[in-house]
């Protein structure tokens, strides 16, 4: 549609979901009316949210209200549909499908939707000639999606790994700096509005897994395969782990990684130790960070905000700009009709260095028995630390190993768990490979 006064093309935008990111987008477009990457203008004409009566930071009087996101997606009164509802299924998926089926460009920040249904949505988008863009789904305002899909399309990427959940990184950083428990830090983060009321998606590692699944598809040219991701969250990380890792020169981070190994891809999320001075160890608070490793280009490291109204709205706006400039690319790296999931690689074959935390009885021969068990399995100890007895004869011990097949270490740890001097189940954390 052309603006009568200026003759400029006006792109009419329908926005479903007016939470942090949707509110941020409305503010962005209100503050930057000249946002005109292709000489046209973007104007929000229709909105939809859970609560119509909630106060908004932007005057929405000129925007048409929709109770139903699918009706907004189908409305002929908008040219671009922006989905900021969230959730892998339900109204978000139905609305995105409705827009794409009509050939309407879709911009979304919904990582769960793309990680779970990305391949089928890409087919629908490409069959109908509609862009489906999701820069804001991964690392919020820090570019990652376009870097892999566009800037590195000529590169042979071998791994992507990093910190993709700000809530978990904030919790781990606060536990370390304040010496507080996981539960106390989480409660404080919720009080301050940093963590969701239901934090399970973040602390359970699922949010980071959605994001690394998307990056894996973009990096390796396959279809997103969320079902194959191996996921551990930060909810099992205790203050004792953080303190003892610190004593050995490490910080604990929730690391998401996707690595091409032979004919397949290993996608996983788990707490991991990064040595002091390493960029992941030095990524603090709610920041995100990502390493991309390519055969020709070597290593790239990016770090920045992974959430927040302003940064994430800027990423949504960048996708709107792609629609306005008529940028045309496959949704992932290759045409959707050719996308298949990469074969998943079993964790048992992976080679890792690990950190093992034990609580043992303070009696002769215990350390000898532990090191003998490891030696029999062919696991070589790299670092070792024994703390003074904590009363009642309980002694904390931590050790780090040299690189070994994970299946071998896990078996050795099972044998250690059965030693009579063990007071608790051994705790095992991996050391980051990047
Ligand atoms: N909840 C996410 C995080 C931000 O804490 O990083 C949105 O993906």
Coordinates of C-alpha atoms and ligand atoms in Angstrom, one line a residue:
X1 CA 0.0 0.0 0.0
X2 CA 1.4 3.5 -0.9
X3 CA 1.3 6.4 1.6
X4 CA -0.9 9.1 0.0
X5 CA 1.3 12.0 1.2
X6 CA 4.8 10.6 0.4
X7 CA 4.1 8.0 -2.2
X8 CA 6.3 5.6 -0.1
X9 CA 5.4 2.0 0.2
X10 CA 3.8 1.3 3.5
X11 CA 4.3 -2.2 4.9
X12 CA 1.4 -2.9 7.2
X13 CA 2.5 -5.1 10.1
X14 CA 0.3 -7.3 12.3
X15 CA 1.8 -8.1 15.7
X16 CA 0.5 -11.1 17.7
X17 CA 1.9 -11.1 21.3
X18 CA 2.6 -7.9 23.2
X19 CA 4.9 -9.1 26.0
X20 CA 8.4 -7.9 26.4
X21 CA 9.4 -8.3 22.8
X22 CA 6.1 -7.3 21.2
X23 CA 6.0 -4.2 23.4
X24 CA 9.6 -3.5 22.5
X25 CA 8.7 -3.7 18.8
X26 CA 5.8 -1.3 19.1
X27 CA 8.1 1.1 21.0
X28 CA 10.9 0.7 18.4
X29 CA 8.5 1.5 15.4
X30 CA 7.0 4.4 17.4
X31 CA 10.5 5.8 18.1
X32 CA 11.8 5.2 14.6
X33 CA 9.0 6.2 12.2
X34 CA 11.7 6.6 9.5
X35 CA 12.8 3.0 9.8
X36 CA 13.0 2.6 6.0
X37 CA 15.6 0.1 4.9
X38 CA 14.1 -0.1 1.4
X39 CA 12.7 3.4 1.3
X40 CA 9.3 2.2 2.5
X41 CA 7.8 2.4 6.0
X42 CA 6.6 -0.2 8.5
X43 CA 3.4 0.6 10.3
X44 CA 1.7 -1.6 12.9
X45 CA -1.9 -1.8 11.8
X46 CA -3.2 -4.8 13.8
X47 CA -2.4 -6.3 17.2
X48 CA -3.4 -9.3 19.3
X49 CA -2.5 -10.2 22.9
X50 CA -3.7 -12.1 25.9
X51 CA -5.1 -9.1 27.7
X52 CA -6.8 -6.2 25.8
X53 CA -7.0 -4.0 28.9
X54 CA -3.4 -4.2 29.9
X55 CA -1.6 -0.7 29.9
X56 CA 0.8 -0.4 26.9
X57 CA 3.8 2.0 26.6
X58 CA 2.7 2.9 23.1
X59 CA -0.6 4.4 22.0
X60 CA -2.4 1.6 20.2
X61 CA -5.7 3.4 19.4
X62 CA -5.0 3.5 15.7
X63 CA -4.3 -0.3 15.6
X64 CA -7.1 -2.8 15.0
X65 CA -7.5 -5.2 18.0
X66 CA -7.9 -8.9 17.2
X67 CA -8.9 -11.5 19.9
X68 CA -7.7 -14.3 17.7
X69 CA -4.1 -14.5 16.4
X70 CA -5.2 -16.7 13.4
X71 CA -7.7 -14.0 12.4
X72 CA -4.9 -11.4 12.6
X73 CA -2.6 -13.6 10.6
X74 CA -5.2 -14.0 7.9
X75 CA -6.3 -10.4 7.8
X76 CA -5.9 -8.7 4.4
X77 CA -5.2 -5.5 6.4
X78 CA -1.6 -6.4 7.1
X79 CA 1.3 -7.4 4.8
X80 CA 3.7 -8.9 7.4
X81 CA 2.7 -11.1 10.3
X82 CA 4.9 -10.9 13.4
X83 CA 4.4 -13.8 15.8
X84 CA 5.6 -13.1 19.4
X85 CA 3.2 -15.4 21.3
X86 CA 5.7 -18.2 22.0
X87 CA 5.2 -22.0 22.4
X88 CA 5.9 -24.8 20.0
X89 CA 2.2 -25.5 19.2
X90 CA -1.2 -24.0 19.8
X91 CA -2.1 -20.5 18.7
X92 CA 1.4 -19.5 17.6
X93 CA 1.8 -22.4 15.2
X94 CA -1.8 -22.1 13.9
X95 CA -1.3 -18.4 13.2
X96 CA 2.1 -18.8 11.5
X97 CA 0.7 -21.6 9.3
X98 CA -2.4 -19.4 8.4
X99 CA -0.1 -16.5 7.3
X100 CA 2.3 -18.7 5.4
X101 CA -0.6 -20.6 3.6
X102 CA -1.7 -17.2 2.3
X103 CA 1.9 -16.4 1.1
X104 CA 2.2 -13.7 3.8
X105 CA 5.7 -13.1 5.2
X106 CA 6.2 -14.2 8.8
X107 CA 8.7 -12.9 11.3
X108 CA 8.9 -14.7 14.7
X109 CA 11.0 -14.9 17.8
X110 CA 9.6 -18.3 18.7
X111 CA 12.5 -20.7 19.1
X112 CA 10.3 -23.6 20.4
X113 CA 8.2 -23.4 17.2
X114 CA 11.2 -23.3 14.8
X115 CA 13.2 -26.0 16.6
X116 CA 10.2 -28.3 16.7
X117 CA 8.4 -27.6 13.4
X118 CA 11.0 -25.6 11.4
X119 CA 11.2 -28.1 8.5
X120 CA 7.5 -28.4 7.9
X121 CA 7.0 -24.6 8.3
X122 CA 9.9 -24.0 5.9
X123 CA 8.2 -26.2 3.3
X124 CA 4.9 -24.3 3.7
X125 CA 6.7 -21.0 3.5
X126 CA 8.7 -21.9 0.4
X127 CA 5.8 -23.5 -1.4
X128 CA 3.8 -20.3 -0.9
X129 CA 6.7 -18.0 -1.7
X130 CA 6.6 -16.4 1.8
X131 CA 9.7 -15.5 3.8
X132 CA 9.9 -17.1 7.3
X133 CA 12.4 -15.2 9.4
X134 CA 13.5 -15.8 13.0
X135 CA 16.7 -13.8 13.9
X136 CA 15.2 -12.9 17.3
X137 CA 14.7 -16.6 18.2
X138 CA 18.4 -17.1 19.0
X139 CA 20.6 -14.8 21.2
X140 CA 17.9 -12.0 21.1
X141 CA 19.6 -8.9 19.8
X142 CA 23.0 -10.5 19.1
X143 CA 23.1 -11.7 15.4
X144 CA 23.6 -15.4 15.1
X145 CA 20.9 -16.7 12.7
X146 CA 21.8 -14.4 9.7
X147 CA 25.6 -15.0 10.4
X148 CA 25.1 -18.8 9.8
X149 CA 22.4 -18.6 7.1
X150 CA 23.9 -15.8 5.1
X151 CA 27.4 -14.8 6.0
X152 CA 28.7 -18.3 6.4
X153 CA 26.7 -20.1 3.8
X154 CA 30.0 -20.7 1.9
X155 CA 31.8 -22.1 4.9
X156 CA 32.1 -25.6 6.1
X157 CA 31.0 -25.1 9.7
X158 CA 32.2 -27.9 12.0
X159 CA 30.8 -26.7 15.4
X160 CA 28.7 -24.1 17.1
X161 CA 28.7 -23.8 20.8
X162 CA 28.2 -21.4 23.6
X163 CA 25.9 -19.8 26.2
X164 CA 22.4 -19.4 24.8
X165 CA 20.3 -18.8 27.9
X166 CA 20.8 -15.6 29.9
X167 CA 18.6 -16.7 32.8
X168 CA 20.9 -19.7 33.5
X169 CA 24.0 -17.7 33.1
X170 CA 22.7 -15.0 35.5
X171 CA 21.9 -17.7 38.1
X172 CA 25.3 -19.4 37.8
X173 CA 27.1 -16.0 37.9
X174 CA 25.1 -14.9 41.0
X175 CA 25.7 -18.3 42.8
X176 CA 29.4 -17.9 42.3
X177 CA 29.8 -14.2 43.2
X178 CA 27.3 -14.1 46.1
X179 CA 27.8 -17.7 47.4
X180 CA 24.0 -18.2 47.3
X181 CA 22.1 -21.5 46.6
X182 CA 20.4 -22.2 43.2
X183 CA 17.0 -21.9 44.9
X184 CA 17.8 -18.5 46.5
X185 CA 19.2 -17.0 43.3
X186 CA 16.3 -18.2 41.3
X187 CA 13.8 -16.7 43.7
X188 CA 15.6 -13.4 43.6
X189 CA 15.8 -13.5 39.8
X190 CA 12.0 -14.1 39.7
X191 CA 11.4 -11.2 42.2
X192 CA 13.4 -8.9 39.9
X193 CA 11.6 -10.1 36.8
X194 CA 14.7 -11.7 35.2
X195 CA 13.4 -15.2 35.4
X196 CA 10.0 -16.4 34.3
X197 CA 7.3 -17.3 36.9
X198 CA 7.6 -20.9 35.4
X199 CA 11.4 -21.1 35.0
X200 CA 11.5 -24.8 33.9
X201 CA 12.1 -24.1 30.2
X202 CA 15.1 -22.0 31.0
X203 CA 16.6 -23.8 34.0
X204 CA 15.8 -27.3 32.5
X205 CA 18.0 -26.4 29.5
X206 CA 15.1 -26.6 27.0
X207 CA 15.3 -23.0 25.8
X208 CA 19.0 -23.4 25.1
X209 CA 18.3 -26.7 23.4
X210 CA 15.7 -25.0 21.1
X211 CA 18.3 -22.4 20.2
X212 CA 21.2 -24.8 19.5
X213 CA 18.8 -27.0 17.5
X214 CA 18.1 -24.0 15.2
X215 CA 21.8 -23.1 14.9
X216 CA 22.7 -26.7 14.2
X217 CA 20.3 -26.8 11.3
X218 CA 21.6 -23.5 9.9
X219 CA 25.2 -24.5 10.4
X220 CA 25.1 -27.9 8.9
X221 CA 22.4 -27.6 6.3
X222 CA 20.0 -30.1 7.8
X223 CA 16.4 -29.9 9.3
X224 CA 16.0 -28.9 12.9
X225 CA 15.9 -32.0 15.0
X226 CA 15.0 -31.0 18.5
X227 CA 14.0 -34.6 19.5
X228 CA 17.6 -35.7 19.1
X229 CA 19.1 -33.0 21.4
X230 CA 20.5 -34.3 24.7
X231 CA 19.5 -31.9 27.5
X232 CA 20.6 -31.3 31.0
X233 CA 19.8 -28.1 32.8
X234 CA 21.4 -26.1 35.6
X235 CA 18.9 -27.3 38.2
X236 CA 21.2 -30.0 39.4
X237 CA 24.2 -27.6 39.9
X238 CA 24.9 -27.1 43.6
X239 CA 26.8 -24.3 45.3
X240 CA 29.4 -26.9 46.3
X241 CA 30.1 -27.7 42.6
X242 CA 30.6 -24.0 41.8
X243 CA 32.9 -23.5 44.8
X244 CA 35.0 -26.6 44.1
X245 CA 35.2 -25.9 40.4
X246 CA 36.3 -22.4 41.3
X247 CA 39.1 -23.8 43.6
X248 CA 40.4 -25.8 40.5
X249 CA 40.3 -22.7 38.3
X250 CA 37.0 -23.2 36.5
X251 CA 33.6 -21.5 36.3
X252 CA 30.4 -23.5 35.6
X253 CA 28.3 -22.5 32.5
X254 CA 25.4 -24.0 30.7
X255 CA 26.9 -24.8 27.4
X256 CA 24.9 -25.7 24.3
X257 CA 26.8 -27.3 21.5
X258 CA 26.3 -28.8 18.0
X259 CA 29.3 -30.6 16.6
X260 CA 29.6 -32.4 13.3
X261 CA 31.3 -35.7 14.0
X262 CA 31.8 -38.1 11.1
X263 CA 28.5 -38.6 9.3
X264 CA 26.3 -37.1 12.0
X265 CA 25.8 -34.2 14.4
X266 CA 25.8 -34.2 18.2
X267 CA 23.5 -31.6 19.7
X268 CA 23.6 -31.3 23.5
X269 CA 23.1 -28.9 26.4
X270 CA 24.7 -29.4 29.8
X271 CA 26.5 -27.6 32.6
X272 CA 30.2 -27.5 31.8
X273 CA 33.4 -26.2 33.4
X274 CA 35.3 -23.4 31.5
X275 CA 38.7 -22.3 32.8
X276 CA 39.2 -18.8 34.2
X277 CA 40.1 -16.5 31.3
X278 CA 38.2 -18.5 28.7
X279 CA 35.6 -16.4 26.9
X280 CA 32.8 -18.6 28.2
X281 CA 34.0 -18.3 31.8
X282 CA 34.2 -14.6 31.4
X283 CA 30.7 -14.3 29.9
X284 CA 28.8 -13.1 33.0
X285 CA 25.3 -12.2 34.1
X286 CA 22.6 -12.5 31.4
X287 CA 24.9 -12.2 28.4
X288 CA 25.0 -14.9 25.7
X289 CA 28.1 -16.0 23.8
X290 CA 28.8 -18.2 20.8
X291 CA 31.8 -19.8 19.1
X292 CA 31.4 -20.8 15.5
X293 CA 34.2 -22.9 14.1
X294 CA 34.6 -23.4 10.3
X295 CA 37.1 -25.3 8.3
X296 CA 38.4 -22.3 6.3
X297 CA 37.5 -19.4 8.6
X298 CA 38.8 -20.8 11.9
X299 CA 37.0 -19.6 15.0
X300 CA 34.5 -16.7 15.4
X301 CA 33.4 -15.5 18.8
X302 CA 30.3 -13.3 19.4
X303 CA 28.9 -12.1 22.7
X304 CA 26.0 -9.9 23.5
X305 CA 22.5 -9.6 25.0
X306 CA 20.3 -12.7 24.5
X307 CA 17.1 -11.2 25.7
X308 CA 15.4 -7.9 26.6
X309 CA 12.9 -5.7 24.9
X310 CA 15.2 -3.3 23.0
X311 CA 17.8 -5.8 21.7
X312 CA 15.2 -8.5 20.7
X313 CA 12.9 -5.9 19.0
X314 CA 15.9 -4.7 17.0
X315 CA 16.4 -8.3 15.8
X316 CA 12.7 -8.5 14.8
X317 CA 13.0 -5.2 13.0
X318 CA 16.0 -6.5 11.1
X319 CA 13.8 -9.4 9.8
X320 CA 11.0 -6.9 8.9
X321 CA 13.7 -5.0 7.0
X322 CA 14.6 -8.2 5.1
X323 CA 10.9 -8.5 4.0
X324 CA 10.8 -4.8 3.0
X325 CA 14.0 -5.2 0.9
X326 CA 12.5 -8.3 -0.7
X327 CA 15.5 -10.4 0.4
X328 CA 15.0 -13.9 -0.8
X329 CA 16.7 -17.0 0.7
X330 CA 15.7 -20.5 1.8
X331 CA 14.4 -20.5 5.4
X332 CA 17.3 -22.7 6.4
X333 CA 20.5 -23.2 4.4
X334 CA 19.1 -25.3 1.6
X335 CA 15.6 -25.4 -0.1
X336 CA 13.0 -26.9 2.3
X337 CA 12.2 -29.7 0.0
X338 CA 15.7 -31.1 0.4
X339 CA 15.9 -30.8 4.2
X340 CA 16.4 -33.9 6.3
X341 CA 17.6 -34.2 9.9
X342 CA 21.3 -35.0 10.3
X343 CA 21.9 -38.4 11.9
X344 CA 22.3 -38.0 15.7
X345 CA 25.6 -39.2 17.2
X346 CA 25.6 -41.2 20.5
X347 CA 27.1 -39.5 23.5
X348 CA 28.8 -42.7 24.6
X349 CA 31.5 -42.4 21.9
X350 CA 32.3 -38.8 22.7
X351 CA 35.7 -37.9 24.2
X352 CA 35.5 -35.5 27.1
X353 CA 37.4 -34.3 30.0
X354 CA 35.3 -34.4 33.2
X355 CA 35.1 -33.1 36.7
X356 CA 34.1 -35.6 39.4
X357 CA 33.0 -34.5 42.8
X358 CA 33.0 -37.1 45.6
X359 CA 32.1 -37.1 49.3
X360 CA 34.0 -39.9 51.1
X361 CA 34.6 -41.2 54.6
X362 CA 37.8 -39.9 56.1
X363 CA 39.7 -43.2 56.4
X364 CA 42.9 -44.7 55.0
X365 CA 43.0 -46.0 51.5
X366 CA 40.0 -44.1 50.1
X367 CA 41.9 -42.0 47.6
X368 CA 44.0 -45.0 46.6
X369 CA 40.7 -47.0 45.9
X370 CA 39.3 -44.1 43.8
X371 CA 42.5 -43.6 41.7
X372 CA 42.9 -47.4 41.3
X373 CA 39.4 -47.6 39.9
X374 CA 40.1 -44.9 37.4
X375 CA 43.5 -46.3 36.5
X376 CA 41.9 -49.8 35.9
X377 CA 39.5 -48.1 33.5
X378 CA 42.3 -46.3 31.7
X379 CA 41.1 -42.9 32.9
X380 CA 44.0 -40.5 33.6
X381 CA 43.6 -37.9 36.4
X382 CA 44.6 -34.3 35.5
X383 CA 43.8 -32.3 38.6
X384 CA 43.0 -33.3 42.2
X385 CA 41.8 -31.5 45.3
X386 CA 40.9 -32.8 48.7
X387 CA 39.3 -30.4 51.2
X388 CA 39.7 -30.8 54.9
X389 CA 37.1 -33.0 56.7
X390 CA 33.7 -31.3 57.1
X391 CA 33.0 -32.9 60.5
X392 CA 31.6 -36.4 61.1
X393 CA 34.5 -37.6 58.9
X394 CA 33.1 -36.5 55.5
X395 CA 35.7 -35.3 53.1
X396 CA 35.0 -33.6 49.8
X397 CA 37.3 -34.6 46.9
X398 CA 37.2 -33.3 43.3
X399 CA 39.3 -34.4 40.4
X400 CA 39.5 -33.6 36.8
X401 CA 40.4 -36.2 34.1
X402 CA 42.2 -36.1 30.8
X403 CA 40.1 -36.7 27.7
X404 CA 38.5 -40.1 27.7
X405 CA 35.4 -41.7 26.0
X406 CA 32.4 -40.7 28.1
X407 CA 31.1 -44.3 28.3
X408 CA 34.4 -45.3 29.9
X409 CA 34.3 -42.5 32.5
X410 CA 30.7 -43.2 33.3
X411 CA 31.4 -46.8 33.9
X412 CA 34.4 -46.0 36.1
X413 CA 32.2 -43.5 38.1
X414 CA 29.6 -46.2 38.6
X415 CA 32.3 -48.4 40.1
X416 CA 33.5 -45.6 42.3
X417 CA 29.9 -45.1 43.5
X418 CA 29.9 -48.6 44.8
X419 CA 33.1 -48.2 46.9
X420 CA 32.2 -48.6 50.6
X421 CA 33.7 -45.3 51.6
X422 CA 31.3 -43.2 49.4
X423 CA 28.9 -41.0 51.4
X424 CA 27.0 -39.7 48.3
X425 CA 26.5 -40.5 44.7
X426 CA 29.5 -39.1 42.7
X427 CA 28.7 -36.0 40.7
X428 CA 30.1 -35.7 37.2
X429 CA 30.3 -32.5 35.1
X430 CA 31.9 -32.2 31.7
X431 CA 34.7 -29.7 31.0
X432 CA 33.8 -27.5 28.0
X433 CA 35.6 -28.5 24.8
X434 CA 35.7 -25.1 23.1
Ligands
LIG1 N1 14.5 -16.8 28.5 C1 15.6 -16.6 27.6 C2 16.9 -16.4 28.4 C3 15.5 -15.4 26.7 O1 16.9 -16.4 29.6 O2 17.9 -16.3 27.7 C4 14.5 -15.7 25.6 O3 15.0 -16.7 24.8

